Short mmCIF file of C-alpha atoms and ligand atoms in Angstrom, two decimals:
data_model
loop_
_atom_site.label_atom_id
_atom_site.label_comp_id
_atom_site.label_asym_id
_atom_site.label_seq_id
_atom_site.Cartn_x
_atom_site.Cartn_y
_atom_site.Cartn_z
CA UNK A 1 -42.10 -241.02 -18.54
CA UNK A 2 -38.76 -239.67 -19.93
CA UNK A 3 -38.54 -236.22 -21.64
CA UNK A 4 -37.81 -237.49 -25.36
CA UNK A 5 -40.88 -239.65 -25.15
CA UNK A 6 -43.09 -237.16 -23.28
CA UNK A 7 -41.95 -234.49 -25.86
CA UNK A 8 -42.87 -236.31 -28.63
CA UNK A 9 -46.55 -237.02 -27.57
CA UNK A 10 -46.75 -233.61 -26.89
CA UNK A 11 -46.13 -232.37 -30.54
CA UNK A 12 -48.26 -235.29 -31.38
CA UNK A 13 -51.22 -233.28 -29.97
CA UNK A 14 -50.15 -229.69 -31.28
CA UNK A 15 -48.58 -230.76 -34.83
CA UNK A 16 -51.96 -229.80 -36.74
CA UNK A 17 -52.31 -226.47 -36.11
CA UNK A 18 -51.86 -224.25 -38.86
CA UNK A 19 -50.16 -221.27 -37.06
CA UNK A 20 -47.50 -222.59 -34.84
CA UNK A 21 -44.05 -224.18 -34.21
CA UNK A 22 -45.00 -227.84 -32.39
CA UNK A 23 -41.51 -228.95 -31.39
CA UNK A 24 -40.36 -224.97 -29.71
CA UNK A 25 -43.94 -224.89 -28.25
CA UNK A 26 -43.67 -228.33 -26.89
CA UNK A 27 -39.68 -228.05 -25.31
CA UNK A 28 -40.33 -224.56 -24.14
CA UNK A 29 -43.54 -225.71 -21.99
CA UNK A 30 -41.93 -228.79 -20.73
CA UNK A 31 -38.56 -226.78 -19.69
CA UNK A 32 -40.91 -224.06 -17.91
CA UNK A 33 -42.76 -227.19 -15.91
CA UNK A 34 -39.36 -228.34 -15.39
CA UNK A 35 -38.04 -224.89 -14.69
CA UNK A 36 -34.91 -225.98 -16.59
CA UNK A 37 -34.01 -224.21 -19.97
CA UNK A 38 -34.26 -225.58 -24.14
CA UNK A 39 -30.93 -226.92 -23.82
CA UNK A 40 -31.58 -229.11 -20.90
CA UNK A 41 -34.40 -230.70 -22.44
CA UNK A 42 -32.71 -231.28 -25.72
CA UNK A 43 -29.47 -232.95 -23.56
CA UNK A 44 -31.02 -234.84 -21.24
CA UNK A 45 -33.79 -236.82 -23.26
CA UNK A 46 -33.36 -239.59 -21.17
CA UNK A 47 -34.58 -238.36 -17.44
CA UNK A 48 -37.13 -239.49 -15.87
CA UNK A 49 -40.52 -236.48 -15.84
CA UNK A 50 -42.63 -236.87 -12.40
CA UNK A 51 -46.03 -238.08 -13.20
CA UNK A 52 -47.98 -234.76 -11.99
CA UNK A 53 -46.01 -232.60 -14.47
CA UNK A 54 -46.13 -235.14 -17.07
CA UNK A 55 -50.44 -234.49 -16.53
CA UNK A 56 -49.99 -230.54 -16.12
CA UNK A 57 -47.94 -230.92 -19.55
CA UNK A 58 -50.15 -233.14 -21.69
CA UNK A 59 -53.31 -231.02 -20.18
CA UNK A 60 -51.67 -227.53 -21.48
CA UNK A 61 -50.57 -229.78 -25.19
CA UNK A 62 -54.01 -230.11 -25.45
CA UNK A 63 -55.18 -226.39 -24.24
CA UNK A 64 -52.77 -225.48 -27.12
CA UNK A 65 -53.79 -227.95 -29.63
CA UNK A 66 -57.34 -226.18 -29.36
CA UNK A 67 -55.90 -222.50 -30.10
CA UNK A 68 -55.22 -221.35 -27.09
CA UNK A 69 -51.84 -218.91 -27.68
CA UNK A 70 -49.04 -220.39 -26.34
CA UNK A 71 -47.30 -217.28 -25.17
CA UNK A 72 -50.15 -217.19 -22.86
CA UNK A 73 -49.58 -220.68 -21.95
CA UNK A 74 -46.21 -219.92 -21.33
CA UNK A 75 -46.68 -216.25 -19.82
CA UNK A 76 -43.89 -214.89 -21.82
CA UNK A 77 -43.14 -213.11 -24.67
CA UNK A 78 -40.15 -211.67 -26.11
CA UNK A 79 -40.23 -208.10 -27.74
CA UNK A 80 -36.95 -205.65 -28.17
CA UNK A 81 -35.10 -208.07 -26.50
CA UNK A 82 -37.03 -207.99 -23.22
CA UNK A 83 -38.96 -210.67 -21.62
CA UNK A 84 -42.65 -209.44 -21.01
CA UNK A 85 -45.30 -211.44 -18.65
CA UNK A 86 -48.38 -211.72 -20.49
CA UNK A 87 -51.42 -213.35 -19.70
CA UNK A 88 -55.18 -213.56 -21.15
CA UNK A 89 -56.49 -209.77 -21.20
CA UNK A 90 -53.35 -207.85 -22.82
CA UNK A 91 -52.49 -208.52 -26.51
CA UNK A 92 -49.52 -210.49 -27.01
CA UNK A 93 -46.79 -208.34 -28.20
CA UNK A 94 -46.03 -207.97 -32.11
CA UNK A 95 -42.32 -208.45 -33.83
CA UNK A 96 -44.42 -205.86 -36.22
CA UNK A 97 -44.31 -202.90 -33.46
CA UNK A 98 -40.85 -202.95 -32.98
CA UNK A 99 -40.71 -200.90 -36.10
CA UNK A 100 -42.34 -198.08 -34.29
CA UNK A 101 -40.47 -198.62 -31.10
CA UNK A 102 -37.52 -198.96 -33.20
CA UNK A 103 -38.24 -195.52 -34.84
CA UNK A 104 -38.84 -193.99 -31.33
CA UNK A 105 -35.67 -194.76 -30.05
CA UNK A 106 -33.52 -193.31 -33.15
CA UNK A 107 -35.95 -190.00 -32.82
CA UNK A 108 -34.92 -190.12 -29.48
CA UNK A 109 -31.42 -189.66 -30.44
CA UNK A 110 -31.50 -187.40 -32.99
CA UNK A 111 -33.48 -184.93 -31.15
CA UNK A 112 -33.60 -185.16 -27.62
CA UNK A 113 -29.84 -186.76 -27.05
CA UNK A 114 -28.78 -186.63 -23.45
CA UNK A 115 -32.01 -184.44 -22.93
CA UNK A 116 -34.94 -185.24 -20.95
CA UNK A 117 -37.88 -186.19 -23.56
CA UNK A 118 -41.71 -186.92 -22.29
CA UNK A 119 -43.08 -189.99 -23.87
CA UNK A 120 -46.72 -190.76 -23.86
CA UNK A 121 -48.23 -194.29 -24.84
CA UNK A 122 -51.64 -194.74 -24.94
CA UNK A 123 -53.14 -197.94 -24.69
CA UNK A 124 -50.19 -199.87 -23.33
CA UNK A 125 -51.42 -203.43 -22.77
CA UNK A 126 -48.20 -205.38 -21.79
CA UNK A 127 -46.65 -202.14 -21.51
CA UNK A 128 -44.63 -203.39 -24.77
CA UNK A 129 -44.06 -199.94 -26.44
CA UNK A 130 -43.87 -198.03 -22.78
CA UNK A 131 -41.52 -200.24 -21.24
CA UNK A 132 -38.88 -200.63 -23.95
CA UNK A 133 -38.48 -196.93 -24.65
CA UNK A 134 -38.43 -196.34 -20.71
CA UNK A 135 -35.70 -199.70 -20.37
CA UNK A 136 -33.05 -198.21 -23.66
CA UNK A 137 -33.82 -194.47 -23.35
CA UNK A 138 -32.90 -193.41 -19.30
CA UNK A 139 -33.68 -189.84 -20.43
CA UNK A 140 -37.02 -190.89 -21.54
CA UNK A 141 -39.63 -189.61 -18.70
CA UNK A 142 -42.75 -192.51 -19.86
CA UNK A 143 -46.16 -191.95 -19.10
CA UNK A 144 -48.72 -194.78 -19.93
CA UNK A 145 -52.57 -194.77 -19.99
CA UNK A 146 -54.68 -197.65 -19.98
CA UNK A 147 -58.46 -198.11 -19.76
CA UNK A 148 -58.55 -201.62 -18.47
CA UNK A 149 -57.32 -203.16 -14.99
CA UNK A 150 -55.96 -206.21 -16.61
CA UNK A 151 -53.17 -204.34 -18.65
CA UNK A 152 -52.45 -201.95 -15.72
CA UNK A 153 -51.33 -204.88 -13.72
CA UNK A 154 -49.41 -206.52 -16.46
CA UNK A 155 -47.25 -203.85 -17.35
CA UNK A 156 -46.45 -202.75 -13.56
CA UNK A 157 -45.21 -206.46 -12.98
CA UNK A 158 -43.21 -205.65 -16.13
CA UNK A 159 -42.06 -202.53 -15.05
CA UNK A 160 -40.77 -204.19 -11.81
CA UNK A 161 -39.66 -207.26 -13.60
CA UNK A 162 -37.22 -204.69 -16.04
CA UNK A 163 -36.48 -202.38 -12.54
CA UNK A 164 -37.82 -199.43 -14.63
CA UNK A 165 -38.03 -196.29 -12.10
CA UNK A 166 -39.41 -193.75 -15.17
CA UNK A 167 -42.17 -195.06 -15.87
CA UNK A 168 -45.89 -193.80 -14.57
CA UNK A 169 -48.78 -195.48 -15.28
CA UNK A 170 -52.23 -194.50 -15.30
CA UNK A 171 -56.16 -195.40 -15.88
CA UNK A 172 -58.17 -193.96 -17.92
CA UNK A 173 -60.01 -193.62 -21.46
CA UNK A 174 -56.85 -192.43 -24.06
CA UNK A 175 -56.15 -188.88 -22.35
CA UNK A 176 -58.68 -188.85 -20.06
CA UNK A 177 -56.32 -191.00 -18.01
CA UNK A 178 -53.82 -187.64 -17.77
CA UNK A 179 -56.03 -185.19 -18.06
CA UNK A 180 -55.75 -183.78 -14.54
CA UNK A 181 -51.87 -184.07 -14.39
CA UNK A 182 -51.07 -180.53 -16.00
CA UNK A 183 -49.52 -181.93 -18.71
CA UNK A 184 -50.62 -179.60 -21.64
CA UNK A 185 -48.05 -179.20 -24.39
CA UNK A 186 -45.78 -181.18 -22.65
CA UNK A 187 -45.06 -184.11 -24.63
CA UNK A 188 -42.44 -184.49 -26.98
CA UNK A 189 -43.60 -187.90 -28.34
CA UNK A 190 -47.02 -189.62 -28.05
CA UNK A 191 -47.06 -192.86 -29.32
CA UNK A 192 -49.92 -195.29 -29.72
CA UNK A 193 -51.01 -199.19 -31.20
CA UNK A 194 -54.72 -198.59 -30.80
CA UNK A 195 -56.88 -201.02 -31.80
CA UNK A 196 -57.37 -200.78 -35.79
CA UNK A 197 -59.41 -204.09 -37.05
CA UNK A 198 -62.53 -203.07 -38.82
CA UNK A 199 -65.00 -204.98 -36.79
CA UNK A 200 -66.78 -206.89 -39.32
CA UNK A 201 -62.95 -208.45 -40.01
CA UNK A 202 -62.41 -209.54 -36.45
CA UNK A 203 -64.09 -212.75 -36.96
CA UNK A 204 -61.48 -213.82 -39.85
CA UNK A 205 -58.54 -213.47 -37.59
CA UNK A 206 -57.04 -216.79 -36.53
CA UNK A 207 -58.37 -218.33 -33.91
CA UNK A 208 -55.70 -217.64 -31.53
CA UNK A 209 -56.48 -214.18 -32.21
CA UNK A 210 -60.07 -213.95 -32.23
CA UNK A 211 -60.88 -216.24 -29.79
CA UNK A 212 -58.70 -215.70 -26.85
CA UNK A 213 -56.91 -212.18 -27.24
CA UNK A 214 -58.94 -209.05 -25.74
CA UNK A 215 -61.41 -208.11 -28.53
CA UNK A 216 -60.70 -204.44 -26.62
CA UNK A 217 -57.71 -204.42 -28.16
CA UNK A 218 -58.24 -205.27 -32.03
CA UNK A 219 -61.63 -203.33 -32.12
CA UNK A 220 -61.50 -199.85 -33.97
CA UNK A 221 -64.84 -199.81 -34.93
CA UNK A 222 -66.39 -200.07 -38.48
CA UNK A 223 -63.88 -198.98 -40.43
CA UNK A 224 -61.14 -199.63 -38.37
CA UNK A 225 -60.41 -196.01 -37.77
CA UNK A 226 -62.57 -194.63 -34.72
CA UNK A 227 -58.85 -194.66 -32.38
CA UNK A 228 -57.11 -192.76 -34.65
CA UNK A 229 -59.94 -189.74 -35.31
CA UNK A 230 -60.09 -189.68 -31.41
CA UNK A 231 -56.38 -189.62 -30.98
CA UNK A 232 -55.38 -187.32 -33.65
CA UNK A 233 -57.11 -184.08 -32.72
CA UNK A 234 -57.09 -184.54 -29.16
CA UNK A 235 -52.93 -184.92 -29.11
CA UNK A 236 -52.37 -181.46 -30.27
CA UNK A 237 -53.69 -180.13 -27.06
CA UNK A 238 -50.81 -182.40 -25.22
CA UNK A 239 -47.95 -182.28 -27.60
CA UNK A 240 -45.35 -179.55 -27.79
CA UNK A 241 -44.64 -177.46 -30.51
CA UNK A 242 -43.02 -179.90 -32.74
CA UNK A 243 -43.91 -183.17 -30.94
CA UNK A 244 -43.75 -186.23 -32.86
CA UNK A 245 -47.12 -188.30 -32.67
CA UNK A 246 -46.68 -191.75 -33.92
CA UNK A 247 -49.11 -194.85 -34.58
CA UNK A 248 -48.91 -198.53 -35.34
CA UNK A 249 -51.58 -198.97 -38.23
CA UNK A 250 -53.29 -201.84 -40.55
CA UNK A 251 -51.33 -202.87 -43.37
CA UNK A 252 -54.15 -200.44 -45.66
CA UNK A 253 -54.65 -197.76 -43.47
CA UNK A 254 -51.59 -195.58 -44.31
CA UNK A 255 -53.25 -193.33 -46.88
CA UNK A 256 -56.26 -193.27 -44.27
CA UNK A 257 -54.15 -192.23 -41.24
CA UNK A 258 -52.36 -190.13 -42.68
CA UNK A 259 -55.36 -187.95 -44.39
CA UNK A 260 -56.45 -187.72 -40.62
CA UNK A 261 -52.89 -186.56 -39.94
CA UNK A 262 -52.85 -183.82 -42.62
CA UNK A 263 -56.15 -182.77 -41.83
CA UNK A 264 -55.55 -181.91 -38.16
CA UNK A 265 -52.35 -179.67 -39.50
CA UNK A 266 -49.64 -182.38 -38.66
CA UNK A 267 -46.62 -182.15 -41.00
CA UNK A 268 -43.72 -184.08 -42.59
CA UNK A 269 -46.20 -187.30 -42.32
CA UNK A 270 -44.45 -190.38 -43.40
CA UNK A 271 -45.51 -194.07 -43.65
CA UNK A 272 -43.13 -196.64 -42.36
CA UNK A 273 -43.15 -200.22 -43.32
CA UNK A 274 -42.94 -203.58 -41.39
CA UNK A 275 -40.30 -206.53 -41.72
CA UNK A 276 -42.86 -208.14 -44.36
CA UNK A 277 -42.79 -204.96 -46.62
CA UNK A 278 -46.60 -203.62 -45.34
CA UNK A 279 -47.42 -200.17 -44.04
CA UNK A 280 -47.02 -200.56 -40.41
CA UNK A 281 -46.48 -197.44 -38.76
CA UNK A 282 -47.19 -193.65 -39.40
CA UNK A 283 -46.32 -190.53 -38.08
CA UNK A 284 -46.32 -186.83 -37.87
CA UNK A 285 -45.08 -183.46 -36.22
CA UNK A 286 -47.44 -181.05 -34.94
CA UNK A 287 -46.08 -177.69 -37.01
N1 LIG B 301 -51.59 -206.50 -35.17
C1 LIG B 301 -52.71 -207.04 -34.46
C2 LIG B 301 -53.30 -208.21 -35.25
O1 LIG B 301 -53.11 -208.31 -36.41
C3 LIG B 301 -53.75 -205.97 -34.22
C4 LIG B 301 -53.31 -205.02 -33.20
C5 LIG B 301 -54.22 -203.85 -33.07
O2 LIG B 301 -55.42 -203.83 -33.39
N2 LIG B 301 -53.65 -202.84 -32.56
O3 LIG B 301 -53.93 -209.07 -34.69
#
């Protein structure tokens, strides 16, 4: 079958769903069978596809057209610029935590310019917050904790994929993971995107959300909160005198998070917001 006509039957099958883009999806997935890029496809309409790929594509059309994430499909996803391998069992990385990343890095600068800073991300999945500080801050020292094998794995074939030689990774519940390591008031940022959706909301995500990303991941409990009142308290005993500790958050849980903050003694809280205009992202000094 040629490309233009194979293309087209494959946003045939993927054109109803509601939270998607049929025509990318469709040419990136054929130029990853093909292992040629968007361009080729779109120039050379007329070449002939080899039956078994034409089957692998029209299989994974209709894998998509039932929900299944395409970034998964594809095992890519691009955040900050960088290329991350995903697969089922990390979250797919958010354009919305680029904000905090985004923040990191200009902290980063104004504070700790041309001086060696310890970063600390727990609950690093693709290693999407870990990894980009560690690949556009060299003087960033990055430790990462996970509590599952799947995202351990993940982000170490990112952090070879980005040739990242500051990063240390390690297993364990939140700081349990570091907690043997000495590193007690060492940390001049910890960062974290813990999982925030009140439970009971979990089942109105999309379906590409609730059925097929790690439920570990968007779980905080009944109110949405339980990460952050673990967290919070628990950081001061690892951050310096100073140290910023910074969160991704649900649109509505600035005024929560940040009562947390205040309570625990952090100071000049502030509430950042997303591209879309929502509280994303909040953070805090200790002292
Ligand atoms: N932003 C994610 C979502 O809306 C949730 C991520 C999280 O719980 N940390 O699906």
């Amino acid at each position: 079958m040629e490309i233009n006509h194979l293309l087209k039957r494959g946003v045939d099958i993927i054109k109803d769903r509601e939270y998607g883009n049929p025509v990318l999806e469709a040419t990136l997935l054929l130029g990853k069978l093909l292992n040629v890029d968007k361009v080729y496809i779109y120039t050379h309409g007329k070449d002939q596809v080899p039956e078994p790929i034409v089957d692998k594509f029209l299989e994974l059309m209709d894998k998509r057209s039932k929900g299944y994430p395409i970034q998964y499909i594809l095992k890519e996803k691009e955040f900050m610029g960088l290329d991350f391998y995903v697969e089922e069992g990390v979250l797919i990385p958010r354009p919305d935590t680029e904000t905090l990343v985004e923040y990191v890095l200009r902290h980063i600068d104004k504070n700790y310019k041309d001086r060696l800073v310890n970063f600390l991300d727990l609950g690093i999945g693709s290693g999407a917050i870990c990894l980009s500080v560690a690949h556009y801050r060299k003087n960033a020292n990055v430790y990462g904790v996970d509590i599952h094998d799947t995202p351990l794995k993940v982000a170490s074939i990112n952090k070879e994929r980005f040739n990242l030689d500051n990063v240390k990774l390690y297993k364990g519940d939140l700081f349990k993971g570091i907690e043997d390591l000495g590193l007690e008031g060492k940390f001049h940022i910890i960062a974290s995107n813990p999982p925030y959706i009140p439970k009971r909301e979990i089942e109105t995500l999309q379906k590409e959300v609730k059925d097929y990303e790690p439920v570990d991941a968007l779980d905080g409990g009944e109110d949405g909160l339980s990460f952050y009142r673990r967290i919070i308290p628990e950081s001061k005993r690892y951050l310096q005198e100073k140290g910023l500790l910074i969160f991704e958050i649900g649109y509505d849980q600035g005024k929560q998070v940040k009562d947390i903050l205040m309570d625990n003694g952090f100071k000049n809280i502030q509430i950042l917001k997303d591209l879309q205009g929502l509280d994303r992202v909040v953070f805090g000094t200790k002292n």
